[in-house]
Amino acid sequence: MSAEMAGDGASPSWAARLRAGRRERYWKTSTMLLLRDMEDLKGRELRGKIKDLIFWCDSSVADPEVIDAELFADFVDGMCRVVGNYGVIDGVAVEPALRRIIDLQESRRDTTTKLWLTLARFRSMISLEDDRREEALNAALESAPVGSALWAESVLAKAWYLNDISRYGDALRIVGRLRQAIPQELYDGYYACGADTMAGVALFTSFRDLGAARQKLTRACTFSKEADDDVQLRRWTATAHHYLGRIAEVDRDYPEALARYVQGHALQTRCPEELQSIAFIHLRMSEPLIALGYFDEAEDHLRTAAQVCSDYADYSSGRLQVQLGFATLDVAKGRTGFALQTIDATRNEARAIGYWRGELLCLGYKCAVLLRTRSVLRLVPVLLDIIMTMRGGELGRGNAARLLLRLPTVLGVAVRRMSFRPSRPLQPATTTGCPCRVHTPADAVAAGGPSA
């Protein structure tokens, strides 16, 4: 007689295993379907899924024995991205859920690296400089075998954190460990893209070596073909194109900057929706357009960036930088008074929320406006404000002497952007406006070239 027919004589442990197996299969199937939705849906449809995601996270933790920890880490990572997009992160008990599964995995002596990386991502949505973000990243590094793929992912996540908080030298050092510690084939075939991207960002943002930054970022972009089949490679190459665009702006090659931003945008839109990244790409596209005199197209991108910031409830970096973008546009149009009012109001907002880097950025923009209008006497108090604001902040961490020496370069970029004076004759093909999908060359030609 089979066990199914044994009635009361059936083994309780067998029945329990059967029920557990069913619960595990149901949990896995449901989680994979939600993961698919998070990757494929965008906008209102994705926002409508938030309640389902939060419910599933809570339900999963209530029955931890059925959870596949790696799959749960992927699910929570995606959920953090979605709820972070729409500003509801405070209402989600992500950290207790993750820590409970981490404890369970540790009791089983199973890997916890992806769970720690997911916790770090969650903490970054609360604050880029959050101490518990660094603690989670350090735990991820300690939990992964040195030289493994998980260890490499942890190294690159830590490098991104170090760039976020302006510890560029530390970022370069930890990226340097990657090539030495992982197998050459694994590095060359995959992780070199992430390593070159992180190193390029550090070298550019710290103004250590723009030539080396360009070289590394260009090398990262050689992975574009492989990025067709890999989301992480798409994110890295999108970032590399973005920063190559910023380097092109320093070189006053605005058509090249536009082309890089458009390439980065095309890659980013093929990734799971990350509204903050999309907002920054539109902001960056507006900057060379202003420098080239395409004011209408620039304003379109600024308005798109502002709308995206509103959608994802950004109250600091993105929204404030978009406001400064509108100020730049006002200066280029000759509306200097309006621009200075916008900059001062934005600085007050940054100060009110304790966003000192935003306040410093506003002061830098104000310097650029005053330089462009040759208001030299008004520059002195602004420069003193910059010195007072940078105390213990980004310039202190990033080598104040080096960055202060580079201040003329930074201000020069901003002033040129406001002035519409291309440094070299432009080829006809590059003077037809914005090359993005919305602004086709035909539209720009029909409009008669740059805005008046």
Short mmCIF file of C-alpha atoms in Angstrom, two decimals:
data_model
loop_
_atom_site.label_atom_id
_atom_site.label_comp_id
_atom_site.label_asym_id
_atom_site.label_seq_id
_atom_site.Cartn_x
_atom_site.Cartn_y
_atom_site.Cartn_z
CA MET A 1 0.00 0.00 0.00
CA SER A 2 1.37 3.42 -0.93
CA ALA A 3 1.98 6.17 1.61
CA GLU A 4 -0.81 8.21 0.04
CA MET A 5 -3.26 5.37 0.77
CA ALA A 6 -2.05 4.72 4.26
CA GLY A 7 -4.44 7.22 5.77
CA ASP A 8 -3.63 7.86 9.40
CA GLY A 9 -0.61 5.62 9.09
CA ALA A 10 1.18 8.03 6.75
CA SER A 11 4.37 9.47 8.13
CA PRO A 12 3.82 12.95 9.60
CA SER A 13 7.32 13.95 8.52
CA TRP A 14 6.50 12.91 4.94
CA ALA A 15 3.32 14.99 4.96
CA ALA A 16 5.17 17.93 6.45
CA ARG A 17 7.83 17.68 3.77
CA LEU A 18 5.15 17.57 1.09
CA ARG A 19 3.47 20.68 2.45
CA ALA A 20 6.83 22.45 2.80
CA GLY A 21 7.72 21.53 -0.78
CA ARG A 22 4.46 22.98 -2.03
CA ARG A 23 5.01 26.17 -0.02
CA GLU A 24 8.56 26.47 -1.37
CA ARG A 25 7.42 26.03 -4.98
CA TYR A 26 4.59 28.52 -4.50
CA TRP A 27 6.93 31.05 -2.87
CA LYS A 28 9.56 30.67 -5.59
CA THR A 29 7.07 30.97 -8.45
CA SER A 30 5.33 34.00 -6.92
CA THR A 31 8.64 35.72 -6.18
CA MET A 32 9.94 35.16 -9.71
CA LEU A 33 6.73 36.60 -11.18
CA LEU A 34 7.09 39.72 -9.01
CA LEU A 35 10.74 40.02 -10.05
CA ARG A 36 9.67 39.89 -13.69
CA ASP A 37 7.11 42.64 -13.09
CA MET A 38 9.72 44.83 -11.39
CA GLU A 39 12.04 44.45 -14.37
CA ASP A 40 9.45 44.93 -17.11
CA LEU A 41 6.93 47.45 -15.77
CA LYS A 42 7.49 51.19 -15.65
CA GLY A 43 5.71 54.32 -14.50
CA ARG A 44 2.17 54.07 -13.16
CA GLU A 45 1.96 50.30 -13.64
CA LEU A 46 5.10 49.75 -11.58
CA ARG A 47 3.98 52.19 -8.91
CA GLY A 48 0.72 50.25 -8.63
CA LYS A 49 2.70 47.16 -7.64
CA ILE A 50 4.24 48.66 -4.50
CA LYS A 51 1.56 47.39 -2.09
CA ASP A 52 1.92 43.88 -3.53
CA LEU A 53 5.69 43.99 -3.11
CA ILE A 54 5.52 45.16 0.49
CA PHE A 55 2.88 42.53 1.32
CA TRP A 56 5.00 39.77 -0.23
CA CYS A 57 8.10 40.87 1.68
CA ASP A 58 6.21 40.76 4.98
CA SER A 59 4.59 37.41 4.14
CA SER A 60 7.91 35.87 3.17
CA VAL A 61 9.58 36.78 6.43
CA ALA A 62 6.64 35.26 8.33
CA ASP A 63 7.56 31.87 6.84
CA PRO A 64 11.37 32.05 6.53
CA GLU A 65 11.88 28.30 6.13
CA VAL A 66 10.52 28.37 2.57
CA ILE A 67 12.71 31.28 1.45
CA ASP A 68 15.56 30.88 -1.00
CA ALA A 69 17.95 33.48 0.40
CA GLU A 70 19.59 34.39 -2.93
CA LEU A 71 16.22 34.85 -4.64
CA PHE A 72 14.90 36.80 -1.66
CA ALA A 73 17.93 39.13 -1.88
CA ASP A 74 17.17 39.76 -5.56
CA PHE A 75 13.53 40.41 -4.72
CA VAL A 76 14.29 42.86 -1.91
CA ASP A 77 16.93 44.61 -4.03
CA GLY A 78 14.35 45.17 -6.75
CA MET A 79 11.73 46.22 -4.22
CA CYS A 80 14.13 48.78 -2.73
CA ARG A 81 14.65 50.24 -6.19
CA VAL A 82 10.90 50.49 -6.81
CA VAL A 83 9.85 51.92 -3.45
CA GLY A 84 12.88 54.23 -3.54
CA ASN A 85 11.76 55.49 -6.95
CA TYR A 86 8.47 56.66 -5.51
CA GLY A 87 9.52 57.92 -2.11
CA VAL A 88 7.82 55.38 0.16
CA ILE A 89 10.97 53.80 1.59
CA ASP A 90 10.15 54.93 5.14
CA GLY A 91 7.02 52.79 5.22
CA VAL A 92 8.78 49.53 4.40
CA ALA A 93 10.27 47.26 7.08
CA VAL A 94 13.11 46.15 4.79
CA GLU A 95 15.95 46.13 7.29
CA PRO A 96 14.27 43.89 9.93
CA ALA A 97 13.26 41.47 7.17
CA LEU A 98 16.77 41.29 5.76
CA ARG A 99 18.41 40.93 9.15
CA ARG A 100 16.08 38.08 10.06
CA ILE A 101 17.01 36.19 6.88
CA ILE A 102 20.70 37.01 7.42
CA ASP A 103 20.50 35.50 10.92
CA LEU A 104 18.79 32.42 9.49
CA GLN A 105 21.45 32.01 6.79
CA GLU A 106 24.26 32.44 9.29
CA SER A 107 22.73 29.80 11.56
CA ARG A 108 22.76 27.45 8.57
CA ARG A 109 26.29 28.57 7.66
CA ASP A 110 25.03 29.62 4.23
CA THR A 111 26.19 32.64 2.22
CA THR A 112 24.87 36.08 3.22
CA THR A 113 26.79 38.32 0.80
CA LYS A 114 23.89 39.25 -1.49
CA LEU A 115 21.69 39.97 1.52
CA TRP A 116 24.29 42.38 2.92
CA LEU A 117 24.62 44.08 -0.49
CA THR A 118 20.85 44.48 -0.62
CA LEU A 119 20.83 46.00 2.86
CA ALA A 120 23.53 48.45 1.75
CA ARG A 121 21.40 49.45 -1.23
CA PHE A 122 18.44 50.04 1.07
CA ARG A 123 20.52 52.21 3.42
CA SER A 124 21.79 54.26 0.45
CA MET A 125 18.20 55.26 -0.29
CA ILE A 126 17.91 56.72 3.18
CA SER A 127 21.22 58.60 2.90
CA LEU A 128 24.27 58.20 0.66
CA GLU A 129 26.48 58.82 3.70
CA ASP A 130 24.60 56.48 6.03
CA ASP A 131 27.02 54.71 8.41
CA ARG A 132 25.00 51.50 8.31
CA ARG A 133 25.42 51.44 4.55
CA GLU A 134 29.18 51.15 5.03
CA GLU A 135 28.70 48.55 7.79
CA ALA A 136 26.61 46.41 5.43
CA LEU A 137 29.19 46.75 2.64
CA ASN A 138 31.99 45.72 4.99
CA ALA A 139 29.94 42.73 6.11
CA ALA A 140 29.40 41.76 2.45
CA LEU A 141 33.14 41.90 1.81
CA GLU A 142 33.89 39.82 4.89
CA SER A 143 31.27 37.21 4.02
CA ALA A 144 32.50 36.53 0.47
CA PRO A 145 35.61 34.48 -0.37
CA VAL A 146 38.33 36.81 -1.67
CA GLY A 147 38.60 36.48 -5.44
CA SER A 148 35.06 35.17 -5.95
CA ALA A 149 32.39 36.81 -8.11
CA LEU A 150 30.42 37.83 -4.99
CA TRP A 151 33.55 39.41 -3.53
CA ALA A 152 34.08 41.35 -6.78
CA GLU A 153 30.50 42.63 -6.64
CA SER A 154 31.07 43.70 -3.03
CA VAL A 155 34.29 45.53 -3.96
CA LEU A 156 32.55 47.48 -6.72
CA ALA A 157 29.59 48.33 -4.47
CA LYS A 158 32.05 49.62 -1.85
CA ALA A 159 33.89 51.64 -4.53
CA TRP A 160 30.61 53.27 -5.58
CA TYR A 161 29.89 54.15 -1.94
CA LEU A 162 33.37 55.67 -1.56
CA ASN A 163 32.81 57.78 -4.69
CA ASP A 164 29.42 58.86 -3.31
CA ILE A 165 31.04 60.22 -0.14
CA SER A 166 34.05 61.75 -1.96
CA ARG A 167 36.70 59.32 -0.69
CA TYR A 168 38.14 59.03 -4.18
CA GLY A 169 41.58 57.81 -3.17
CA ASP A 170 40.05 54.96 -1.18
CA ALA A 171 37.81 54.11 -4.14
CA LEU A 172 40.82 53.85 -6.46
CA ARG A 173 42.70 51.69 -3.97
CA ILE A 174 39.88 49.20 -3.46
CA VAL A 175 39.29 48.93 -7.22
CA GLY A 176 43.01 48.26 -7.62
CA ARG A 177 42.62 45.19 -5.39
CA LEU A 178 40.11 43.70 -7.79
CA ARG A 179 42.49 43.00 -10.65
CA GLN A 180 45.04 41.45 -8.32
CA ALA A 181 42.63 39.18 -6.46
CA ILE A 182 40.25 37.65 -9.00
CA PRO A 183 41.11 35.27 -11.87
CA GLN A 184 42.34 37.10 -14.98
CA GLU A 185 39.69 35.57 -17.23
CA LEU A 186 36.88 36.61 -14.88
CA TYR A 187 38.30 40.13 -14.60
CA ASP A 188 38.92 40.69 -18.31
CA GLY A 189 35.63 39.14 -19.38
CA TYR A 190 33.34 40.98 -16.97
CA TYR A 191 34.52 42.90 -13.94
CA ALA A 192 37.00 45.09 -15.82
CA CYS A 193 33.95 47.03 -17.04
CA GLY A 194 32.85 47.84 -13.49
CA ALA A 195 36.40 48.48 -12.27
CA ASP A 196 37.19 50.90 -15.10
CA THR A 197 33.86 52.67 -14.60
CA MET A 198 34.37 53.16 -10.85
CA ALA A 199 38.00 54.25 -11.32
CA GLY A 200 37.02 56.63 -14.12
CA VAL A 201 34.32 58.23 -11.98
CA ALA A 202 36.80 58.70 -9.11
CA LEU A 203 39.49 60.17 -11.38
CA PHE A 204 37.07 62.59 -13.04
CA THR A 205 35.12 63.70 -9.98
CA SER A 206 38.28 64.34 -7.97
CA PHE A 207 40.02 66.04 -10.95
CA ARG A 208 43.05 63.82 -10.34
CA ASP A 209 43.64 62.90 -13.98
CA LEU A 210 41.07 63.60 -16.68
CA GLY A 211 43.16 61.81 -19.32
CA ALA A 212 43.27 58.61 -17.30
CA ALA A 213 39.56 58.96 -16.50
CA ARG A 214 38.75 59.23 -20.21
CA GLN A 215 40.90 56.19 -20.99
CA LYS A 216 39.27 53.99 -18.35
CA LEU A 217 35.72 55.08 -19.16
CA THR A 218 36.30 54.54 -22.88
CA ARG A 219 37.59 51.05 -22.12
CA ALA A 220 34.47 50.34 -20.06
CA CYS A 221 32.32 51.27 -23.07
CA THR A 222 33.93 48.47 -25.11
CA PHE A 223 31.60 46.12 -23.20
CA SER A 224 28.55 47.57 -25.00
CA LYS A 225 27.98 44.41 -27.05
CA GLU A 226 28.12 42.17 -23.96
CA ALA A 227 25.77 44.63 -22.21
CA ASP A 228 22.98 43.57 -24.57
CA ASP A 229 22.51 40.45 -22.45
CA ASP A 230 23.46 41.69 -18.97
CA VAL A 231 21.72 44.35 -16.88
CA GLN A 232 24.73 45.09 -14.66
CA LEU A 233 26.97 45.65 -17.69
CA ARG A 234 24.32 48.01 -19.11
CA ARG A 235 24.35 50.01 -15.89
CA TRP A 236 28.14 50.26 -15.89
CA THR A 237 28.39 51.23 -19.55
CA ALA A 238 25.55 53.77 -19.17
CA THR A 239 27.50 55.36 -16.31
CA ALA A 240 30.71 55.34 -18.38
CA HIS A 241 29.00 57.14 -21.28
CA HIS A 242 27.55 59.66 -18.81
CA TYR A 243 30.95 60.60 -17.40
CA LEU A 244 32.58 60.67 -20.85
CA GLY A 245 29.93 63.25 -21.67
CA ARG A 246 30.98 65.32 -18.69
CA ILE A 247 34.63 65.09 -19.75
CA ALA A 248 33.63 66.23 -23.25
CA GLU A 249 31.96 69.27 -21.68
CA VAL A 250 35.21 70.15 -19.93
CA ASP A 251 36.88 69.93 -23.37
CA ARG A 252 34.12 72.15 -24.83
CA ASP A 253 33.18 69.40 -27.27
CA TYR A 254 29.44 69.82 -26.75
CA PRO A 255 28.27 67.64 -29.68
CA GLU A 256 30.36 64.77 -28.30
CA ALA A 257 28.92 65.39 -24.83
CA LEU A 258 25.39 65.24 -26.24
CA ALA A 259 26.14 62.05 -28.14
CA ARG A 260 27.50 60.39 -24.99
CA TYR A 261 24.51 61.44 -22.90
CA VAL A 262 22.11 60.11 -25.54
CA GLN A 263 23.99 56.78 -25.65
CA GLY A 264 23.88 56.57 -21.87
CA HIS A 265 20.17 57.33 -21.88
CA ALA A 266 19.50 54.58 -24.43
CA LEU A 267 21.31 52.06 -22.22
CA GLN A 268 19.64 53.27 -19.02
CA THR A 269 16.14 52.95 -20.46
CA ARG A 270 16.85 49.26 -21.11
CA CYS A 271 17.55 48.70 -17.41
CA PRO A 272 14.87 48.23 -14.75
CA GLU A 273 13.40 51.65 -14.05
CA GLU A 274 15.64 53.91 -11.92
CA LEU A 275 14.02 57.33 -11.91
CA GLN A 276 16.93 59.17 -10.32
CA SER A 277 19.31 58.06 -13.08
CA ILE A 278 16.81 59.08 -15.75
CA ALA A 279 16.38 62.53 -14.17
CA PHE A 280 20.13 63.13 -14.09
CA ILE A 281 20.55 62.08 -17.73
CA HIS A 282 17.93 64.63 -18.84
CA LEU A 283 19.62 67.26 -16.70
CA ARG A 284 22.99 66.49 -18.30
CA MET A 285 21.54 66.60 -21.82
CA SER A 286 20.25 70.11 -21.14
CA GLU A 287 23.72 71.42 -20.30
CA PRO A 288 25.49 71.12 -23.69
CA LEU A 289 22.25 72.19 -25.39
CA ILE A 290 22.38 75.44 -23.39
CA ALA A 291 26.04 75.89 -24.35
CA LEU A 292 25.14 75.41 -28.04
CA GLY A 293 22.21 77.80 -27.82
CA TYR A 294 19.38 75.29 -28.22
CA PHE A 295 17.36 76.77 -25.40
CA ASP A 296 13.96 75.29 -26.25
CA GLU A 297 15.34 71.75 -26.41
CA ALA A 298 17.29 72.32 -23.19
CA GLU A 299 14.16 73.52 -21.43
CA ASP A 300 12.29 70.40 -22.58
CA HIS A 301 14.92 68.19 -20.96
CA LEU A 302 14.94 70.28 -17.77
CA ARG A 303 11.16 70.03 -17.49
CA THR A 304 11.34 66.28 -18.02
CA ALA A 305 14.01 66.02 -15.30
CA ALA A 306 11.88 68.13 -12.94
CA GLN A 307 8.84 65.93 -13.57
CA VAL A 308 10.83 62.75 -12.95
CA CYS A 309 12.19 64.21 -9.70
CA SER A 310 8.63 64.98 -8.67
CA ASP A 311 7.57 61.42 -9.54
CA TYR A 312 10.24 59.85 -7.36
CA ALA A 313 9.78 62.34 -4.53
CA ASP A 314 13.37 63.59 -4.60
CA TYR A 315 13.95 66.29 -2.02
CA SER A 316 17.69 66.82 -2.30
CA SER A 317 20.32 66.26 -4.94
CA GLY A 318 18.33 65.74 -8.13
CA ARG A 319 15.64 68.37 -7.64
CA LEU A 320 18.10 71.02 -6.46
CA GLN A 321 20.42 70.41 -9.40
CA VAL A 322 17.51 70.69 -11.83
CA GLN A 323 16.65 74.07 -10.30
CA LEU A 324 20.25 75.13 -10.89
CA GLY A 325 19.87 73.91 -14.47
CA PHE A 326 16.97 76.33 -14.93
CA ALA A 327 19.17 79.07 -13.44
CA THR A 328 21.88 78.28 -16.01
CA LEU A 329 19.29 78.56 -18.78
CA ASP A 330 18.13 81.92 -17.42
CA VAL A 331 21.70 83.27 -17.45
CA ALA A 332 22.24 82.08 -21.03
CA LYS A 333 19.05 83.94 -22.00
CA GLY A 334 20.28 87.09 -20.26
CA ARG A 335 17.93 86.78 -17.28
CA THR A 336 20.69 87.05 -14.68
CA GLY A 337 18.50 88.49 -11.93
CA PHE A 338 16.07 85.58 -12.11
CA ALA A 339 18.98 83.14 -12.11
CA LEU A 340 20.52 84.61 -8.95
CA GLN A 341 17.12 84.50 -7.21
CA THR A 342 16.76 80.82 -8.14
CA ILE A 343 20.28 80.02 -6.91
CA ASP A 344 19.74 81.80 -3.58
CA ALA A 345 16.37 80.09 -3.04
CA THR A 346 17.88 76.71 -3.89
CA ARG A 347 20.75 77.30 -1.47
CA ASN A 348 18.27 78.12 1.30
CA GLU A 349 16.41 74.86 0.59
CA ALA A 350 19.67 72.91 0.72
CA ARG A 351 20.58 74.51 4.03
CA ALA A 352 17.12 73.82 5.48
CA ILE A 353 17.45 70.07 4.87
CA GLY A 354 21.11 69.91 5.92
CA TYR A 355 22.31 69.13 2.40
CA TRP A 356 25.70 70.84 2.62
CA ARG A 357 26.95 69.55 -0.72
CA GLY A 358 23.93 71.11 -2.39
CA GLU A 359 24.67 74.39 -0.64
CA LEU A 360 28.26 74.24 -1.87
CA LEU A 361 27.06 73.53 -5.40
CA CYS A 362 24.77 76.58 -5.28
CA LEU A 363 27.68 78.77 -4.21
CA GLY A 364 29.75 77.45 -7.09
CA TYR A 365 26.97 78.31 -9.54
CA LYS A 366 26.68 81.77 -8.03
CA CYS A 367 30.42 82.26 -8.56
CA ALA A 368 30.02 81.27 -12.20
CA VAL A 369 27.16 83.74 -12.73
CA LEU A 370 29.08 86.58 -11.11
CA LEU A 371 32.17 85.78 -13.18
CA ARG A 372 30.15 85.78 -16.38
CA THR A 373 28.63 89.17 -15.52
CA ARG A 374 32.04 90.47 -14.33
CA SER A 375 30.64 91.30 -10.88
CA VAL A 376 34.07 90.90 -9.30
CA LEU A 377 33.37 92.75 -6.05
CA ARG A 378 30.39 90.53 -5.29
CA LEU A 379 32.57 87.45 -5.66
CA VAL A 380 34.54 87.96 -2.44
CA PRO A 381 31.76 87.15 0.07
CA VAL A 382 30.68 84.18 -2.05
CA LEU A 383 34.21 82.75 -2.00
CA LEU A 384 34.31 83.20 1.78
CA ASP A 385 30.98 81.35 2.02
CA ILE A 386 32.47 78.49 -0.01
CA ILE A 387 35.41 78.18 2.36
CA MET A 388 33.09 78.16 5.37
CA THR A 389 30.69 75.66 3.81
CA MET A 390 33.35 73.16 2.78
CA ARG A 391 34.64 72.66 6.32
CA GLY A 392 34.79 68.97 7.05
CA GLY A 393 32.88 68.25 3.89
CA GLU A 394 33.60 67.14 0.36
CA LEU A 395 36.62 69.34 -0.21
CA GLY A 396 38.10 68.30 3.11
CA ARG A 397 37.74 64.62 2.30
CA GLY A 398 38.77 64.97 -1.33
CA ASN A 399 41.98 66.97 -0.79
CA ALA A 400 41.04 70.63 -0.45
CA ALA A 401 44.24 71.94 -2.03
CA ARG A 402 43.80 69.87 -5.19
CA LEU A 403 40.16 70.75 -5.64
CA LEU A 404 40.64 74.43 -4.92
CA LEU A 405 43.36 74.51 -7.59
CA ARG A 406 40.87 72.95 -9.99
CA LEU A 407 38.14 75.46 -9.12
CA PRO A 408 38.97 77.67 -12.16
CA THR A 409 38.37 74.66 -14.42
CA VAL A 410 35.01 73.89 -12.83
CA LEU A 411 33.88 77.50 -12.94
CA GLY A 412 35.13 77.79 -16.52
CA VAL A 413 32.89 74.92 -17.59
CA ALA A 414 29.88 76.54 -15.94
CA VAL A 415 30.61 80.00 -17.36
CA ARG A 416 31.09 78.65 -20.91
CA ARG A 417 27.85 76.69 -20.63
CA MET A 418 26.01 79.92 -19.85
CA SER A 419 27.70 81.92 -22.62
CA PHE A 420 26.95 80.06 -25.89
CA ARG A 421 30.37 80.48 -27.50
CA PRO A 422 31.48 77.16 -29.03
CA SER A 423 35.27 76.96 -29.02
CA ARG A 424 35.57 75.46 -32.50
CA PRO A 425 33.59 75.45 -35.76
CA LEU A 426 30.93 72.76 -35.63
CA GLN A 427 30.26 70.33 -38.47
CA PRO A 428 26.84 70.83 -40.12
CA ALA A 429 25.68 67.41 -38.91
CA THR A 430 26.26 68.43 -35.31
CA THR A 431 24.41 71.75 -35.41
CA THR A 432 20.92 70.41 -35.99
CA GLY A 433 19.85 70.40 -32.37
CA CYS A 434 19.37 67.63 -29.85
CA PRO A 435 20.01 64.10 -31.17
CA CYS A 436 17.70 62.42 -28.65
CA ARG A 437 14.61 60.47 -29.69
CA VAL A 438 12.29 63.35 -28.87
CA HIS A 439 14.22 66.06 -30.71
CA THR A 440 15.02 64.70 -34.15
CA PRO A 441 17.49 66.53 -36.43
CA ALA A 442 14.63 67.23 -38.85
CA ASP A 443 12.72 69.08 -36.13
CA ALA A 444 15.74 71.21 -35.25
CA VAL A 445 16.46 72.11 -38.89
CA ALA A 446 12.83 73.07 -39.42
CA ALA A 447 13.06 75.31 -36.38
CA GLY A 448 15.93 77.22 -37.95
CA GLY A 449 18.84 76.20 -35.72
CA PRO A 450 19.62 77.44 -32.22
CA SER A 451 17.01 79.34 -30.29
CA ALA A 452 17.26 83.09 -30.41
#
